C-alpha cells in the first residue's frame, strides 16, 4: 500500500471537492443564461443548414436559365436544339420509353415525344 504525503492528500481532497463544485457552477450558468444556449443552438443549426444541399426544386427556381426540352417536343426537335445526347437508354417496354442523357439533364421520351425532363444536381452542391 502506498502512503500519501500531506501535500498529495491535500491535492486529492481539493480535486474531489472542486470537481462537483465546477460541474454545478457550469450547470447553474447554463440555467442562468438560456439565451446563450439558444444562440449556440441557432449557430449549430445555421452551420448544418449551410452544409446541407439545396433542394433540387429550389435550385431549378434559382437557376431558371437552364434550357431544357418541353413536354410534347419531338425527338428530332430535341436533337436539333441540344445536339446528340451523351448516352441513350432504351426503348424499353410498351409504350416504348427512351432516356437521353445530356450533361445537365435527362430527357424521357414516350414513343417519339418528350414526357419529362429531369435536371441533374451539381456534384458541388
Coordinates of C-alpha atoms in Angstrom, one line a residue:
X1 CA 0.0 0.0 0.0
X2 CA 1.2 3.4 -0.9
X3 CA 1.4 6.2 1.7
X4 CA 0.1 9.6 0.9
X5 CA 2.1 12.7 1.8
X6 CA 0.2 15.6 3.3
X7 CA 0.6 17.5 0.0
X8 CA -0.7 14.7 -2.2
X9 CA -3.6 14.1 0.2
X10 CA -4.5 17.8 0.2
X11 CA -4.4 17.9 -3.7
X12 CA -6.7 14.9 -3.9
X13 CA -9.2 16.3 -1.4
X14 CA -9.2 19.6 -3.2
X15 CA -9.8 17.9 -6.6
X16 CA -12.6 15.7 -5.2
X17 CA -14.2 18.8 -3.6
X18 CA -13.8 21.1 -6.5
X19 CA -15.0 18.8 -9.3
X20 CA -18.6 18.7 -8.2
X21 CA -18.5 22.4 -7.5
X22 CA -17.2 23.2 -11.0
X23 CA -19.9 20.9 -12.5
X24 CA -22.7 22.6 -10.5
X25 CA -21.4 26.0 -11.4
X26 CA -21.4 25.2 -15.1
X27 CA -25.0 23.8 -14.8
X28 CA -26.1 26.9 -12.9
X29 CA -24.5 29.1 -15.5
X30 CA -26.4 27.3 -18.3
X31 CA -29.7 27.7 -16.4
X32 CA -29.0 31.4 -15.7
X33 CA -28.1 32.1 -19.3
X34 CA -30.5 30.2 -21.6
X35 CA -30.1 32.8 -24.3
X36 CA -26.5 31.7 -24.9
X37 CA -27.7 28.1 -25.2
X38 CA -30.4 29.2 -27.7
X39 CA -27.8 31.3 -29.6
X40 CA -25.4 28.3 -29.6
X41 CA -28.2 26.0 -30.9
X42 CA -29.1 28.5 -33.6
X43 CA -25.5 28.8 -34.6
X44 CA -25.2 25.0 -34.9
X45 CA -28.5 24.8 -36.9
X46 CA -27.1 27.5 -39.2
X47 CA -23.9 25.6 -39.8
X48 CA -25.9 22.4 -40.5
X49 CA -28.1 24.3 -43.0
X50 CA -25.0 25.7 -44.8
X51 CA -23.7 22.1 -45.1
X52 CA -27.0 20.8 -46.4
X53 CA -27.5 20.8 -50.1
X54 CA -30.2 22.9 -51.7
X55 CA -33.4 21.1 -52.7
X56 CA -33.5 20.5 -56.4
X57 CA -36.8 22.4 -56.8
X58 CA -35.2 25.5 -55.2
X59 CA -32.1 25.0 -57.4
X60 CA -34.2 24.9 -60.5
X61 CA -36.0 28.1 -59.5
X62 CA -32.7 29.9 -58.8
X63 CA -31.1 28.6 -62.0
X64 CA -34.1 29.5 -64.2
X65 CA -31.7 29.9 -67.1
X66 CA -31.3 26.1 -67.6
X67 CA -32.7 25.4 -71.1
X68 CA -34.5 22.0 -71.2
X69 CA -36.8 20.3 -73.7
X70 CA -40.5 20.9 -73.2
X71 CA -43.2 18.2 -72.8
X72 CA -44.6 17.2 -76.2
X73 CA -41.4 18.1 -78.1
X74 CA -40.3 15.5 -80.6
X75 CA -37.0 13.6 -80.5
X76 CA -35.9 15.3 -83.7
X77 CA -36.6 18.7 -82.3
X78 CA -34.7 17.9 -79.1
X79 CA -31.7 16.6 -81.1
X80 CA -31.8 19.8 -83.3
X81 CA -31.9 22.1 -80.3
X82 CA -29.5 20.3 -77.9
X83 CA -27.4 18.1 -80.2
X84 CA -26.6 14.4 -79.7
X85 CA -27.0 13.1 -76.1
X86 CA -24.0 11.7 -74.1
X87 CA -25.9 8.4 -73.7
X88 CA -29.1 6.8 -74.8
X89 CA -31.1 4.1 -73.0
X90 CA -34.0 2.2 -74.4
X91 CA -36.5 2.0 -75.8
X92 CA -37.9 -0.3 -73.1
X93 CA -41.5 -1.6 -72.6
X94 CA -44.8 -0.8 -74.1
X95 CA -45.3 2.0 -74.9
X96 CA -41.5 2.4 -75.6
X97 CA -39.7 4.6 -73.1
X98 CA -36.4 6.1 -74.0
X99 CA -33.9 8.2 -72.0
X100 CA -31.4 10.6 -73.4
X101 CA -28.6 11.8 -71.0
X102 CA -27.3 15.3 -71.5
X103 CA -24.6 17.0 -69.3
X104 CA -27.2 18.9 -67.1
X105 CA -30.4 17.0 -67.6
X106 CA -32.1 13.7 -68.7
X107 CA -34.9 13.7 -71.2
X108 CA -37.5 10.9 -71.0
X109 CA -39.5 10.1 -74.2
X110 CA -42.6 8.0 -74.7
X111 CA -42.5 6.8 -78.3
X112 CA -41.0 9.9 -80.1
X113 CA -42.3 12.6 -77.6
X114 CA -40.9 14.2 -74.5
X115 CA -42.8 13.3 -71.4
X116 CA -40.4 14.6 -68.8
X117 CA -37.1 16.4 -68.3
X118 CA -35.0 15.9 -65.1
X119 CA -32.3 18.5 -64.2
X120 CA -29.3 16.8 -62.7
X121 CA -28.0 18.2 -59.4
X122 CA -24.4 19.5 -59.4
X123 CA -21.9 17.4 -57.6
X124 CA -20.5 20.6 -56.0
X125 CA -23.8 21.3 -54.1

